[in-house]
Amino acid sequence: ARRTNDKVAFTATVRRLFGAEFVPKSESAWNFSKLALRVREIAGESRFVGLKLPDSAGGDGNVVFEARKFHGQSLEQTHAMLREALRKLDWDGGSELLVDSWESGVIRSPSVQLWVPPEGEGPPVVEGLFEGAEGIFTGNYPADLPEPVAQEIVDRSWLLGRLFQRLEYVGRCSFDMILVNETHGDYRIEFLECNGRWGGTSLPMTLMNRIFTDWMRQPYAASVSWIPGLDGLSFAAVLDGLGKDVFDKRTGEGRFILYDPGRIQHQSGLSAIGLGATWEDAARVTFQEFPARLR
């Protein structure tokens, strides 16, 4: 589990299994001297340079620079600039840091959800292909990608899942990636990280499986809505305010399924699944109607 969640180890694994073109151009460093060299190298070939803590969740451990800021600098200047910028990550060397080219031609950001059973109890299962609403995680919905691209993503994700299974990983697993638009119009797949754990996409997907047997039977989207002042209400008060719009499994009526209620008091936010007659309708219910009702 520690290795699957390690961004440096995952990048190296994808590179060895599929080839260097399936990950952003990347290096790693253990100290500021090596880091300054790595950044200078990548800055010479990219528009942006990203630094990532190997064990952070999502974008919490990322710092991104415009590559031109390093052009013409001495190594000492680069060293000083990096030391100041990395204060917020609390990194001072001694652990590996991923340095990669931060792609600027990104057009889609899908993720793949897998279940990896123990060896001997069947192969990994690719349960879903999803996309996020924007560059930072605020929600998800099933991806609508061209069939050849979707199939390649599924096939390569299954192979990674099978490799992890052979290495005795068991449980929930997901892969985040980006699609970069090539000059001739094709998509290039780049794997970014593995989440060897439950997360913001797998939780609502599995909840939908529990309620509807198969999440694909009921169009839905999931989101986190951040509403100022929401922390002044109790979860019971929110349920009361939404009334019959809260989904009731006994009657099949209602449009909102609420989960993770602890966000209300701690972050003034609330996680919800919006149900619709179509996938487009579900996205509208989730990303427009639900936050409007909360406000």
Short mmCIF file of C-alpha atoms in Angstrom, two decimals:
data_model
loop_
_atom_site.label_atom_id
_atom_site.label_comp_id
_atom_site.label_asym_id
_atom_site.label_seq_id
_atom_site.Cartn_x
_atom_site.Cartn_y
_atom_site.Cartn_z
CA ALA A 1 0.00 0.00 0.00
CA ARG A 2 2.84 2.39 0.79
CA ARG A 3 4.47 1.75 -2.58
CA THR A 4 1.27 2.12 -4.60
CA ASN A 5 0.58 5.50 -2.99
CA ASP A 6 4.16 6.69 -3.55
CA LYS A 7 4.16 9.02 -6.59
CA VAL A 8 7.84 8.45 -7.33
CA ALA A 9 7.51 4.65 -7.20
CA PHE A 10 4.30 4.70 -9.28
CA THR A 11 5.88 6.88 -11.98
CA ALA A 12 8.85 4.50 -12.18
CA THR A 13 6.51 1.49 -12.37
CA VAL A 14 4.46 2.93 -15.25
CA ARG A 15 7.64 3.91 -17.10
CA ARG A 16 9.04 0.37 -16.78
CA LEU A 17 5.77 -1.32 -17.75
CA PHE A 18 4.56 0.88 -20.62
CA GLY A 19 7.37 3.26 -21.57
CA ALA A 20 8.49 6.81 -20.78
CA GLU A 21 5.78 8.38 -22.98
CA PHE A 22 3.06 7.25 -20.55
CA VAL A 23 4.20 9.55 -17.72
CA PRO A 24 5.22 13.22 -17.71
CA LYS A 25 8.96 13.76 -18.07
CA SER A 26 10.13 13.33 -14.50
CA GLU A 27 13.08 12.90 -12.16
CA SER A 28 13.46 12.70 -8.38
CA ALA A 29 15.72 14.28 -5.78
CA TRP A 30 16.60 13.68 -2.12
CA ASN A 31 18.21 17.02 -1.32
CA PHE A 32 18.21 20.65 -2.49
CA SER A 33 21.47 20.37 -4.44
CA LYS A 34 20.14 17.52 -6.58
CA LEU A 35 16.73 19.19 -6.74
CA ALA A 36 18.19 22.38 -8.20
CA LEU A 37 19.91 20.34 -10.92
CA ARG A 38 16.75 18.36 -11.73
CA VAL A 39 14.61 21.49 -11.91
CA ARG A 40 17.10 23.20 -14.22
CA GLU A 41 17.08 20.17 -16.54
CA ILE A 42 13.30 19.96 -16.83
CA ALA A 43 12.84 23.74 -17.00
CA GLY A 44 14.94 23.71 -20.17
CA GLU A 45 12.39 21.49 -21.93
CA SER A 46 9.03 22.49 -20.41
CA ARG A 47 6.79 25.49 -19.84
CA PHE A 48 6.02 24.50 -16.24
CA VAL A 49 7.82 22.44 -13.59
CA GLY A 50 5.94 20.58 -10.86
CA LEU A 51 7.29 19.39 -7.51
CA LYS A 52 5.34 16.69 -5.66
CA LEU A 53 5.66 15.09 -2.26
CA PRO A 54 5.51 11.35 -2.96
CA ASP A 55 2.96 10.51 -0.27
CA SER A 56 0.54 13.45 -0.38
CA ALA A 57 -3.12 13.15 -1.39
CA GLY A 58 -4.14 14.85 -4.62
CA GLY A 59 -2.75 18.34 -5.13
CA ASP A 60 -2.03 19.02 -1.45
CA GLY A 61 1.69 18.30 -1.85
CA ASN A 62 2.26 20.09 -5.18
CA VAL A 63 4.15 23.25 -6.08
CA VAL A 64 4.20 24.47 -9.70
CA PHE A 65 6.60 26.98 -11.29
CA GLU A 66 6.77 28.66 -14.67
CA ALA A 67 9.94 27.25 -16.19
CA ARG A 68 11.09 30.66 -17.44
CA LYS A 69 11.68 31.74 -13.83
CA PHE A 70 14.72 29.46 -13.76
CA HIS A 71 16.16 30.55 -17.10
CA GLY A 72 19.48 32.34 -16.69
CA GLN A 73 19.71 31.57 -12.98
CA SER A 74 22.78 30.20 -11.28
CA LEU A 75 22.40 26.96 -9.35
CA GLU A 76 22.74 28.94 -6.11
CA GLN A 77 19.82 31.20 -7.13
CA THR A 78 17.70 28.18 -8.09
CA HIS A 79 18.61 26.50 -4.79
CA ALA A 80 17.52 29.56 -2.78
CA MET A 81 14.28 29.97 -4.74
CA LEU A 82 13.33 26.32 -4.25
CA ARG A 83 14.12 26.37 -0.54
CA GLU A 84 11.82 29.35 -0.03
CA ALA A 85 9.00 27.90 -2.17
CA LEU A 86 9.09 24.51 -0.46
CA ARG A 87 8.60 25.91 3.03
CA LYS A 88 4.85 25.42 2.66
CA LEU A 89 5.37 21.71 1.93
CA ASP A 90 7.59 21.38 4.99
CA TRP A 91 10.20 19.58 2.87
CA ASP A 92 13.83 20.03 3.78
CA GLY A 93 15.42 17.06 2.05
CA GLY A 94 15.88 13.59 3.46
CA SER A 95 12.91 12.14 1.55
CA GLU A 96 12.39 11.73 -2.17
CA LEU A 97 10.66 14.52 -4.10
CA LEU A 98 9.20 14.06 -7.59
CA VAL A 99 10.17 16.68 -10.18
CA ASP A 100 8.15 16.58 -13.39
CA SER A 101 7.09 18.49 -16.45
CA TRP A 102 3.70 20.05 -15.73
CA GLU A 103 1.76 19.54 -18.97
CA SER A 104 0.00 22.61 -20.36
CA GLY A 105 -1.92 20.97 -23.23
CA VAL A 106 -4.22 18.94 -20.99
CA ILE A 107 -7.73 18.47 -22.35
CA ARG A 108 -9.20 15.74 -20.10
CA SER A 109 -8.36 14.31 -16.67
CA PRO A 110 -9.92 10.85 -16.26
CA SER A 111 -9.55 8.41 -13.39
CA VAL A 112 -10.06 4.66 -13.32
CA GLN A 113 -11.55 2.78 -10.37
CA LEU A 114 -10.43 -0.80 -9.71
CA TRP A 115 -11.01 -3.52 -7.17
CA VAL A 116 -8.02 -5.84 -6.67
CA PRO A 117 -8.95 -9.17 -5.03
CA PRO A 118 -6.37 -11.46 -3.44
CA GLU A 119 -4.33 -13.58 -5.85
CA GLY A 120 -6.30 -16.74 -6.63
CA GLU A 121 -9.73 -15.13 -6.11
CA GLY A 122 -10.06 -13.75 -9.61
CA PRO A 123 -8.48 -11.00 -11.69
CA PRO A 124 -8.68 -7.25 -10.95
CA VAL A 125 -11.97 -5.59 -11.86
CA VAL A 126 -12.11 -2.22 -13.62
CA GLU A 127 -15.34 -0.83 -12.15
CA GLY A 128 -15.53 2.59 -13.72
CA LEU A 129 -13.96 5.34 -15.81
CA PHE A 130 -14.67 8.82 -14.47
CA GLU A 131 -13.75 12.47 -14.95
CA GLY A 132 -13.52 15.39 -12.57
CA ALA A 133 -15.43 18.64 -12.86
CA GLU A 134 -12.29 20.79 -12.95
CA GLY A 135 -8.54 20.76 -12.34
CA ILE A 136 -8.93 20.37 -8.58
CA PHE A 137 -11.21 17.73 -7.12
CA THR A 138 -14.73 19.02 -6.52
CA GLY A 139 -16.70 16.10 -7.91
CA ASN A 140 -16.90 13.41 -10.54
CA TYR A 141 -19.10 11.86 -13.18
CA PRO A 142 -18.72 8.96 -15.65
CA ALA A 143 -16.32 9.81 -18.47
CA ASP A 144 -17.57 10.11 -22.03
CA LEU A 145 -14.42 9.44 -24.04
CA PRO A 146 -13.88 8.20 -27.61
CA GLU A 147 -14.08 4.40 -27.55
CA PRO A 148 -10.46 3.67 -28.62
CA VAL A 149 -9.08 6.00 -25.94
CA ALA A 150 -11.40 4.65 -23.24
CA GLN A 151 -10.49 1.07 -24.13
CA GLU A 152 -6.76 1.78 -24.00
CA ILE A 153 -7.13 3.45 -20.60
CA VAL A 154 -9.09 0.46 -19.28
CA ASP A 155 -6.64 -2.09 -20.73
CA ARG A 156 -3.54 -0.38 -19.35
CA SER A 157 -5.18 0.22 -15.96
CA TRP A 158 -6.12 -3.46 -15.75
CA LEU A 159 -2.52 -4.44 -16.50
CA LEU A 160 -1.29 -2.17 -13.70
CA GLY A 161 -3.90 -3.64 -11.37
CA ARG A 162 -2.76 -7.15 -12.29
CA LEU A 163 0.86 -6.22 -11.59
CA PHE A 164 -0.12 -4.86 -8.17
CA GLN A 165 -2.09 -8.04 -7.49
CA ARG A 166 0.98 -10.15 -8.32
CA LEU A 167 2.89 -8.01 -5.82
CA GLU A 168 0.19 -8.87 -3.22
CA TYR A 169 -1.70 -5.58 -3.15
CA VAL A 170 -5.36 -6.16 -2.18
CA GLY A 171 -8.32 -3.78 -2.14
CA ARG A 172 -9.56 -0.53 -3.60
CA CYS A 173 -7.28 1.17 -6.12
CA SER A 174 -7.58 4.03 -8.61
CA PHE A 175 -5.36 5.70 -11.19
CA ASP A 176 -5.42 9.40 -12.05
CA MET A 177 -4.22 10.45 -15.48
CA ILE A 178 -4.36 13.22 -18.05
CA LEU A 179 -5.00 13.26 -21.78
CA VAL A 180 -2.68 15.56 -23.70
CA ASN A 181 -3.69 16.71 -27.18
CA GLU A 182 -1.10 15.76 -29.77
CA THR A 183 -0.46 17.94 -32.82
CA HIS A 184 -2.13 15.41 -35.15
CA GLY A 185 -5.31 15.39 -33.05
CA ASP A 186 -4.80 12.18 -31.07
CA TYR A 187 -4.83 11.90 -27.30
CA ARG A 188 -1.70 10.88 -25.41
CA ILE A 189 -2.34 9.16 -22.06
CA GLU A 190 -0.10 10.08 -19.13
CA PHE A 191 -0.52 8.38 -15.74
CA LEU A 192 -0.06 10.77 -12.81
CA GLU A 193 -0.61 8.83 -9.61
CA CYS A 194 -2.15 5.82 -7.95
CA ASN A 195 -4.53 6.03 -5.00
CA GLY A 196 -4.16 2.76 -3.13
CA ARG A 197 -7.12 3.59 -0.89
CA TRP A 198 -10.75 4.65 -0.86
CA GLY A 199 -11.37 8.13 -2.25
CA GLY A 200 -13.76 10.79 -3.47
CA THR A 201 -14.79 8.79 -6.55
CA SER A 202 -14.79 5.21 -5.27
CA LEU A 203 -16.93 5.99 -2.21
CA PRO A 204 -19.98 7.39 -4.08
CA MET A 205 -19.58 4.78 -6.85
CA THR A 206 -19.72 1.96 -4.29
CA LEU A 207 -22.64 3.62 -2.50
CA MET A 208 -24.51 3.68 -5.82
CA ASN A 209 -23.73 -0.02 -6.27
CA ARG A 210 -25.19 -0.74 -2.83
CA ILE A 211 -28.37 1.24 -3.50
CA PHE A 212 -29.01 0.42 -7.17
CA THR A 213 -27.07 -2.89 -7.54
CA ASP A 214 -25.03 -1.37 -10.39
CA TRP A 215 -24.07 2.32 -10.58
CA MET A 216 -24.54 2.31 -14.35
CA ARG A 217 -28.29 1.66 -13.93
CA GLN A 218 -28.94 5.12 -12.46
CA PRO A 219 -27.37 8.29 -13.95
CA TYR A 220 -25.58 10.25 -11.23
CA ALA A 221 -22.77 12.67 -10.45
CA ALA A 222 -21.04 13.36 -7.13
CA SER A 223 -19.75 16.63 -5.73
CA VAL A 224 -18.59 18.51 -2.66
CA SER A 225 -20.37 21.85 -2.20
CA TRP A 226 -18.66 24.48 -0.05
CA ILE A 227 -21.24 26.96 1.26
CA PRO A 228 -20.23 29.78 3.66
CA GLY A 229 -22.30 29.58 6.83
CA LEU A 230 -23.25 25.95 6.36
CA ASP A 231 -21.28 25.09 9.51
CA GLY A 232 -23.94 26.94 11.49
CA LEU A 233 -26.46 24.18 10.70
CA SER A 234 -26.77 20.63 11.93
CA PHE A 235 -27.04 17.73 9.50
CA ALA A 236 -30.59 17.16 10.71
CA ALA A 237 -31.44 20.77 9.84
CA VAL A 238 -30.07 20.30 6.32
CA LEU A 239 -32.14 17.13 5.86
CA ASP A 240 -35.21 18.99 7.06
CA GLY A 241 -34.54 21.90 4.70
CA LEU A 242 -34.09 19.68 1.65
CA GLY A 243 -37.24 17.77 2.53
CA LYS A 244 -38.56 15.35 -0.09
CA ASP A 245 -35.64 16.08 -2.41
CA VAL A 246 -33.51 13.78 -0.23
CA PHE A 247 -33.54 10.32 -1.84
CA ASP A 248 -35.63 7.70 -0.04
CA LYS A 249 -34.73 4.14 -1.06
CA ARG A 250 -38.09 2.86 0.22
CA THR A 251 -40.06 4.94 -2.28
CA GLY A 252 -37.44 5.61 -4.94
CA GLU A 253 -38.24 9.33 -4.72
CA GLY A 254 -35.80 12.21 -4.26
CA ARG A 255 -32.80 13.59 -6.15
CA PHE A 256 -30.04 14.03 -3.55
CA ILE A 257 -28.09 11.37 -1.65
CA LEU A 258 -26.05 12.98 1.14
CA TYR A 259 -22.90 11.46 2.60
CA ASP A 260 -19.88 12.46 4.71
CA PRO A 261 -21.95 14.77 6.96
CA GLY A 262 -18.93 15.61 9.12
CA ARG A 263 -17.86 18.18 6.51
CA ILE A 264 -20.67 20.49 7.64
CA GLN A 265 -19.26 21.29 11.05
CA HIS A 266 -15.57 21.12 10.15
CA GLN A 267 -15.40 22.60 6.64
CA SER A 268 -18.78 24.21 5.89
CA GLY A 269 -19.23 21.72 3.05
CA LEU A 270 -21.36 18.75 2.16
CA SER A 271 -20.86 15.77 -0.15
CA ALA A 272 -23.80 14.75 -2.30
CA ILE A 273 -24.81 12.50 -5.16
CA GLY A 274 -27.31 14.00 -7.59
CA LEU A 275 -29.65 11.69 -9.49
CA GLY A 276 -31.09 12.43 -12.91
CA ALA A 277 -33.06 10.97 -15.80
CA THR A 278 -29.92 11.19 -17.96
CA TRP A 279 -26.22 11.64 -17.23
CA GLU A 280 -26.43 15.27 -18.34
CA ASP A 281 -29.44 15.84 -16.11
CA ALA A 282 -27.61 14.26 -13.15
CA ALA A 283 -24.65 16.61 -13.67
CA ARG A 284 -27.02 19.61 -13.70
CA VAL A 285 -28.75 18.43 -10.51
CA THR A 286 -25.41 17.87 -8.77
CA PHE A 287 -23.36 20.89 -9.80
CA GLN A 288 -26.12 23.50 -10.11
CA GLU A 289 -29.34 22.59 -8.29
CA PHE A 290 -27.81 21.09 -5.14
CA PRO A 291 -25.51 24.02 -4.18
CA ALA A 292 -28.34 26.43 -5.03
CA ARG A 293 -30.66 24.60 -2.62
CA LEU A 294 -27.99 24.60 0.09
CA ARG A 295 -27.54 28.35 -0.26
#
